[in-house]
Coordinates of C-alpha atoms and ligand atoms in Angstrom, one line a residue:
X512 CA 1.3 -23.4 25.4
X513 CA 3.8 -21.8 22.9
X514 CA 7.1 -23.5 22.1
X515 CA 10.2 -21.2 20.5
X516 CA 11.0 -21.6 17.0
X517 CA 14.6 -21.7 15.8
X518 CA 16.0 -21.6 12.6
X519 CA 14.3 -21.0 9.2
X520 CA 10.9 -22.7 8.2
X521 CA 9.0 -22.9 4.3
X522 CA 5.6 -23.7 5.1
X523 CA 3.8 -25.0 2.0
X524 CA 0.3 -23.5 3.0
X525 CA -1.1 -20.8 5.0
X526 CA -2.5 -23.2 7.6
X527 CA 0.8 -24.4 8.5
X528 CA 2.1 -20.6 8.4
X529 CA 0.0 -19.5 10.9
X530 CA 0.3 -22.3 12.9
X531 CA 3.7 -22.0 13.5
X532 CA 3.6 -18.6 14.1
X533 CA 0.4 -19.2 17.0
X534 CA 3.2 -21.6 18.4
X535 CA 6.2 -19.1 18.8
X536 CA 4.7 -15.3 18.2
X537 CA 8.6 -14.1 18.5
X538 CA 8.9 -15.8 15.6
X539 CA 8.9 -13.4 12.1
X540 CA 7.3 -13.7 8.9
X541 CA 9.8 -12.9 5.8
X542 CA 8.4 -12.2 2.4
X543 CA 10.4 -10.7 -0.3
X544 CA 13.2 -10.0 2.9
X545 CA 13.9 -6.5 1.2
X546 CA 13.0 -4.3 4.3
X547 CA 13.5 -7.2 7.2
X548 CA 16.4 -8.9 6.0
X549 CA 17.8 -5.5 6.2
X550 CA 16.7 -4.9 9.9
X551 CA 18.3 -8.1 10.3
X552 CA 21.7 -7.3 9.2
X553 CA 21.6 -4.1 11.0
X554 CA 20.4 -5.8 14.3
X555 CA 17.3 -3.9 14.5
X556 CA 15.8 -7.1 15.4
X557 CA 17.1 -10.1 16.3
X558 CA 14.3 -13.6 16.0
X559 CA 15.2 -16.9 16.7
X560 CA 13.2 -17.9 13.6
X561 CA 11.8 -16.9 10.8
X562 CA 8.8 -18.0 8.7
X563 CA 9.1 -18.0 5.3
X564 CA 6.3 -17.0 2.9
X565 CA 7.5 -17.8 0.0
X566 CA 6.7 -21.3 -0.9
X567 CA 2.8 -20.4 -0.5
X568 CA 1.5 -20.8 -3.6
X569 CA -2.1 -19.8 -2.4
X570 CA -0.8 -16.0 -2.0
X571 CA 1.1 -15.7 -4.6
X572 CA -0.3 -13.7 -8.2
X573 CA -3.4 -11.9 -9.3
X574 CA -6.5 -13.1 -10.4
X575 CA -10.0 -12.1 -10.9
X576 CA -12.7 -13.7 -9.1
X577 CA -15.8 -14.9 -10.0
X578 CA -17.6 -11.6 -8.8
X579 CA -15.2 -9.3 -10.7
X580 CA -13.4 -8.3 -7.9
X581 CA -9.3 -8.3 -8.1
X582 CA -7.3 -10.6 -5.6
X583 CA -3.5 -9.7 -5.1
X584 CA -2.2 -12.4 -3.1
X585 CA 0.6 -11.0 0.1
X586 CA 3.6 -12.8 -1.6
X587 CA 3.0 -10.9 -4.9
X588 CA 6.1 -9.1 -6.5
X589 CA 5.8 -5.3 -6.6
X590 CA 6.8 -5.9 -10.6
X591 CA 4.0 -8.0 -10.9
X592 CA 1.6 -5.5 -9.8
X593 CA 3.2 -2.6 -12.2
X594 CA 2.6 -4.8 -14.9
X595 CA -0.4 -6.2 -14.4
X596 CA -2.3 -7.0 -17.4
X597 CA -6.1 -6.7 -16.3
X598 CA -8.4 -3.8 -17.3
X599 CA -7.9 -2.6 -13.7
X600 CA -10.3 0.6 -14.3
X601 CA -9.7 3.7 -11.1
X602 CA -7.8 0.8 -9.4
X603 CA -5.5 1.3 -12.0
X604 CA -3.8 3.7 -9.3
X605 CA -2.6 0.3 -7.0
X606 CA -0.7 -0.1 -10.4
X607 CA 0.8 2.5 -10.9
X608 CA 2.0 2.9 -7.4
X609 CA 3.4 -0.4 -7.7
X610 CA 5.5 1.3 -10.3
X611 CA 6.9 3.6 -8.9
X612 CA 8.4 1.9 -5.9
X613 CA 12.1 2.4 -5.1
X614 CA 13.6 0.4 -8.3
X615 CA 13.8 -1.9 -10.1
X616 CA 15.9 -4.5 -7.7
X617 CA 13.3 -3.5 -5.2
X618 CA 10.4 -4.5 -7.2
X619 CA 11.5 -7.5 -8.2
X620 CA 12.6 -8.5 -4.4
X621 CA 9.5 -6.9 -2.4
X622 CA 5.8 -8.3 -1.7
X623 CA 2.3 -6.1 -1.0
X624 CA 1.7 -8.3 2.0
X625 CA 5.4 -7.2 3.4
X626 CA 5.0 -3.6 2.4
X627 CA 1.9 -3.3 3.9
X628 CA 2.1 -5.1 6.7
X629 CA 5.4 -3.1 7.3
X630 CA 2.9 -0.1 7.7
X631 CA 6.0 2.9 6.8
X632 CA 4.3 5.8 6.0
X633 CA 6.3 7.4 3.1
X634 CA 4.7 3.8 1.6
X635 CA 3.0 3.5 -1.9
X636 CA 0.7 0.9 -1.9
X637 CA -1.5 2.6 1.5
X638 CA -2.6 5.7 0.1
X639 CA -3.6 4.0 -3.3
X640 CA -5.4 1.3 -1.9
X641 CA -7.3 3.5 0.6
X642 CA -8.4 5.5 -2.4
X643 CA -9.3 2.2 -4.2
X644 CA -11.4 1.3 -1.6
X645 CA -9.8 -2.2 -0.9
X646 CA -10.1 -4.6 1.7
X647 CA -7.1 -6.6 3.3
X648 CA -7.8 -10.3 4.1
X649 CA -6.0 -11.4 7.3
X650 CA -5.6 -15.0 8.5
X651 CA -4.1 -16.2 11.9
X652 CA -4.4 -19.9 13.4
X653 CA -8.2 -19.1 14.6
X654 CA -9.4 -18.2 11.5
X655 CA -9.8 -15.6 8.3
X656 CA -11.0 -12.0 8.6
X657 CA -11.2 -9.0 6.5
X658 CA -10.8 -5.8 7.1
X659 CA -10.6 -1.9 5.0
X660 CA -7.3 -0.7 3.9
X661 CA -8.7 2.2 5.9
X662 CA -8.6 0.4 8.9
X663 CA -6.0 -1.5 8.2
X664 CA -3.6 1.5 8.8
X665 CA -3.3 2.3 12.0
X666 CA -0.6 4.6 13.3
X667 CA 2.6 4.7 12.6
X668 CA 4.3 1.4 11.7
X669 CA 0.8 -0.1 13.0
X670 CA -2.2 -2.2 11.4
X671 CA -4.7 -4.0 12.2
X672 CA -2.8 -7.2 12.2
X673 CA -2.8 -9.2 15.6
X674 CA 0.1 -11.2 17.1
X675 CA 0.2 -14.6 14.7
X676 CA -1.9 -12.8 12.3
X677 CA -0.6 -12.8 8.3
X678 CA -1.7 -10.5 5.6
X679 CA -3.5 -13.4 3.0
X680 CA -4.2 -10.9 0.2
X681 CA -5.5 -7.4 -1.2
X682 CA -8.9 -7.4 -2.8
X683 CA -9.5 -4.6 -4.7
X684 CA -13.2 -3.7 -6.3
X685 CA -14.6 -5.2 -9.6
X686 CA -13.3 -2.9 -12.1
X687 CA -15.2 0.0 -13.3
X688 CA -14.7 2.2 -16.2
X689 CA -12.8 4.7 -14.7
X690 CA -9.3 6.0 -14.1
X691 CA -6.6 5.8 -11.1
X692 CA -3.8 7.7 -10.6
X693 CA -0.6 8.0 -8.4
X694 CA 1.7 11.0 -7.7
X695 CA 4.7 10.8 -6.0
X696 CA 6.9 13.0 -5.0
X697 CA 10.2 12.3 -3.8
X698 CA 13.5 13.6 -3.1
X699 CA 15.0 11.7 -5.7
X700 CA 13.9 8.8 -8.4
X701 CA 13.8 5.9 -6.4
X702 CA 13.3 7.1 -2.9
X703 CA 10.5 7.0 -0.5
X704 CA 7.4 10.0 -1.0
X705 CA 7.9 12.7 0.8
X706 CA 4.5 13.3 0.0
X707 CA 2.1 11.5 -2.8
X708 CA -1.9 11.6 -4.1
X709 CA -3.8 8.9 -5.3
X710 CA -6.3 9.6 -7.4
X711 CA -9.4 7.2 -8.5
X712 CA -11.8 9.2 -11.2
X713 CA -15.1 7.6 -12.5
X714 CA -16.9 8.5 -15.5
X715 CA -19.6 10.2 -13.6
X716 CA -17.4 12.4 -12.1
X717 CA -16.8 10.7 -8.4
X718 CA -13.6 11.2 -7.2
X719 CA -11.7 9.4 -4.3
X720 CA -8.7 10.8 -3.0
X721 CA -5.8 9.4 -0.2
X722 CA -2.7 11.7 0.6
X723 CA 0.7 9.8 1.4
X724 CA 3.4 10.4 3.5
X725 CA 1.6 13.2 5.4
X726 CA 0.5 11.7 8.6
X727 CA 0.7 8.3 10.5
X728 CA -1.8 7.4 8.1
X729 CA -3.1 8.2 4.7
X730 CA -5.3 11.0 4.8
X731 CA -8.7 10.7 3.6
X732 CA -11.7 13.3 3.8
X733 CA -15.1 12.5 2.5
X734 CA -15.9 16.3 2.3
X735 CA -12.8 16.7 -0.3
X736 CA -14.1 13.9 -2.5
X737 CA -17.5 15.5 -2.6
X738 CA -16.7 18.8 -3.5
X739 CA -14.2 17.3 -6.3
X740 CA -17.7 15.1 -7.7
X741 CA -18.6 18.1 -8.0
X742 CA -16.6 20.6 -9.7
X743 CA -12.8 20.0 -10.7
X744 CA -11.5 23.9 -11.3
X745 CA -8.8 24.9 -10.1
X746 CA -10.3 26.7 -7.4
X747 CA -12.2 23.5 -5.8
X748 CA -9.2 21.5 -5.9
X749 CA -7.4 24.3 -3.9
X750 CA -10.2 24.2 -1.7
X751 CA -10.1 20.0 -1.5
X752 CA -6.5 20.4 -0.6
X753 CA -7.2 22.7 1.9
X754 CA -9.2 20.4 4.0
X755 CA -6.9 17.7 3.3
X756 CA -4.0 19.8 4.7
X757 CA -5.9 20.1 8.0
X758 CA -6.0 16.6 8.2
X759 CA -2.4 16.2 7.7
X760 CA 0.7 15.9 10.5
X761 CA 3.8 15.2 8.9
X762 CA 7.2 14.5 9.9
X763 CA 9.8 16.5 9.4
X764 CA 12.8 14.4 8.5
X765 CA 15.4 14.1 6.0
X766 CA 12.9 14.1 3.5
X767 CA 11.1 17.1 4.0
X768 CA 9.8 19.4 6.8
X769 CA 6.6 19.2 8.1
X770 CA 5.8 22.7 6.4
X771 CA 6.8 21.9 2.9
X772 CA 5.2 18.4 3.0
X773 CA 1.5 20.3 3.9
X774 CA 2.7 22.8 1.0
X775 CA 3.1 20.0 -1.5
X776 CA -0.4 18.5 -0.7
X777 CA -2.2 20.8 -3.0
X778 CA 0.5 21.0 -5.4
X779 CA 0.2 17.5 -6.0
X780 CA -4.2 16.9 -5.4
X781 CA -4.1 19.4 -8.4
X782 CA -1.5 17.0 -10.6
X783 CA -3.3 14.0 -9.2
X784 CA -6.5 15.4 -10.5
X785 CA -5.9 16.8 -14.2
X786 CA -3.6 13.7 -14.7
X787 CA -6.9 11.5 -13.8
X788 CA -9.0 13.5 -16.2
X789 CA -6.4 12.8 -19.0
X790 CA -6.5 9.2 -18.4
X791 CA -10.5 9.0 -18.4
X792 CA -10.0 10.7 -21.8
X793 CA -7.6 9.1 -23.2
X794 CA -9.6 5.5 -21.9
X795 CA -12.4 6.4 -23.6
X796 CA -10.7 7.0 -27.0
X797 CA -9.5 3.3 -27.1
Ligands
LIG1134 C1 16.3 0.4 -0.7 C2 14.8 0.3 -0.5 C3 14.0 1.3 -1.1 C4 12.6 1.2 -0.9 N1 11.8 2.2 -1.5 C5 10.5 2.1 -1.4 C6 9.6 3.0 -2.1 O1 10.1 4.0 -2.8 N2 8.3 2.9 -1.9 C7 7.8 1.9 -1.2 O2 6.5 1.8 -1.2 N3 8.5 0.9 -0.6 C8 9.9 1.0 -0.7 N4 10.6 0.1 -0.1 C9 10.0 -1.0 0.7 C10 9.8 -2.3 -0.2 O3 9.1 -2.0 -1.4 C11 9.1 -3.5 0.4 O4 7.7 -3.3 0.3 C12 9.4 -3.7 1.8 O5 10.8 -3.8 1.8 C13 8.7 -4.9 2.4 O6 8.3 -5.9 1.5 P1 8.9 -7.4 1.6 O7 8.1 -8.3 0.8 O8 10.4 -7.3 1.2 O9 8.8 -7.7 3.2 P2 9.8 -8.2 4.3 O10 11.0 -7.4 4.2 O11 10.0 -9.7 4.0 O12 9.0 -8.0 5.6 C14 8.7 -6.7 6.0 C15 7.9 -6.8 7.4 O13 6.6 -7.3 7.2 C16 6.4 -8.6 7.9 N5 5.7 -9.4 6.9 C17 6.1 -9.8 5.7 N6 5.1 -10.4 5.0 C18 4.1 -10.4 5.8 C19 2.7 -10.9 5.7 N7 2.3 -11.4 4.6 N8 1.9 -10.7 6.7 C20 2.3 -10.1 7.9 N9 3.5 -9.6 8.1 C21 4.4 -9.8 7.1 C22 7.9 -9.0 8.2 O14 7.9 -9.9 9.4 C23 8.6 -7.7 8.4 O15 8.3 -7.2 9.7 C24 12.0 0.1 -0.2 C25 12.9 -0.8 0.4 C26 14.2 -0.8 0.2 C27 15.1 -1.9 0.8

């Protein structure tokens, strides 16, 4: 039977984390506190108790694991993924999303788990790690799952995550010899997208693409990523952002209308592109 929670608790592991939150599921988790602690002072939402993430140490920094593959655990800083120090290859693009979020108070305060698990859409981190291909690892008190970033993203505001459930970490694939990009365009530097395109380029020409900001979801279509292996003029891309466009239902709010968001789309697929092309370059000059 659950018992409320009052008060603030610092958990030392994620055992105990997702214990107490099986035992009071009003209960919230806080990580970097950027986005709830200002819910909180606005009274969006009012929990008797909060869980604290932040003494954790088993989800906190980024490492590389014994089969290559990247682990970002949920409690790590947005400036520690923009400066990440790894030969990251296309999933270069969760780094430089991680970049270009809000500022640099914000980056030094906010967590992927939060962000993510948050599930805004004018986010960074979901369209770059749907185009990385990465997986989200989710633990509640029965247990550890995994599941796409894909899937992960739901609906608006809505993941996969069950009542109880945490975000444990983002794995992202063993890094190839590729290049990832992350456009972003926003009403003004520091602000949420209004609409952005991640970009992750391989040498043989493969291309994954994830629109931001321009649906519930980010917007994936496995017809535009063929087409871009494929051929990369102008005229292709056009055509890639064409089918990405019909895929796409965007607010319109403050910032943007529905009808300039689905304009930028293109705009941006095409920046996205030739600015992952230079990269590839430029990487295989060094
Ligand atoms: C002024 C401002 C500008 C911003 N601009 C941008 C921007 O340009 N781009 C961008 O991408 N983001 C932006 N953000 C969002 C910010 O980057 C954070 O990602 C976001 O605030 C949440 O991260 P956090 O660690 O602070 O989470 P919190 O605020 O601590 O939590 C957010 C939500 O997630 C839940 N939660 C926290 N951790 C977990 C977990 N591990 N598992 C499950 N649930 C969890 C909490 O209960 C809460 O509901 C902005 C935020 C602010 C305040």
């Amino acid at each position: 039977m659950s018992t409320a929670l009052q008060g603030l608790y610092r958990p030392r592991t994620l055992d105990e984390a997702t214990a107490l939150l099986a035992q009071d599921p009003e209960a919230k988790p806080l990580s970097g506190g950027a986005t709830l602690v200002a819910m909180l002072n606005a009274r969006v939402i009012e929990p008797a108790a909060l869980v604290s993430l932040a003494d954790i140490d088993e989800i906190k920094g980024i490492s590389q694991l014994p089969d290559g593959r990247i682990r970002i655990g949920a409690f790590t800083r947005h400036r520690e993924t923009a400066t990440c120090a790894l030969d990251l290859g296309s999933q270069a693009v969760v780094r430089h999303a991680a970049s270009q979020i809000a500022n640099a108070t914000v980056r030094n305060m906010g967590t992927i788990g939060g962000s993510i698990s948050f599930a805004d859409p004018g986010l960074d981190y979901p369209p770059a790690l749907v185009a990385a291909g990465a997986t989200i690892e989710l633990a509640g008190s029965g247990g550890r799952r995994s599941v796409s970033a894909a899937a992960f993203f739901v609906d608006w505001y809505l993941t996969a995550l069950e009542p109880g459930e945490l975000v444990s970490a983002v794995i992202l694939p063993a890094p190839d010899r590729g290049a990832g990009v992350y456009i972003k365009h926003a009403r003004v530097a520091g602000d949420y997208a209004t609409a952005s395109v991640a970009a992750c380029l391989v040498p043989d020409g493969a291309m994954r693409v994830a629109v931001g900001a321009c649906g519930p979801t980010p917007l994936r279509s496995d017809e535009a990523d063929a087409l871009l292996a494929g051929d990369k003029s102008d005229a292709a891309i056009a055509r890639a952002g064409e089918l990405l466009v019909e895929l796409a239902d965007p607010l319109d709010d403050v910032r943007g209308s529905a009808d300039y968001r689905r304009r930028l789309i293109p705009r941006l697929l095409l920046r996205a592109v030739r600015s992952a092309e230079a990269a590839l370059q430029e990487r295989s000059f060094s």
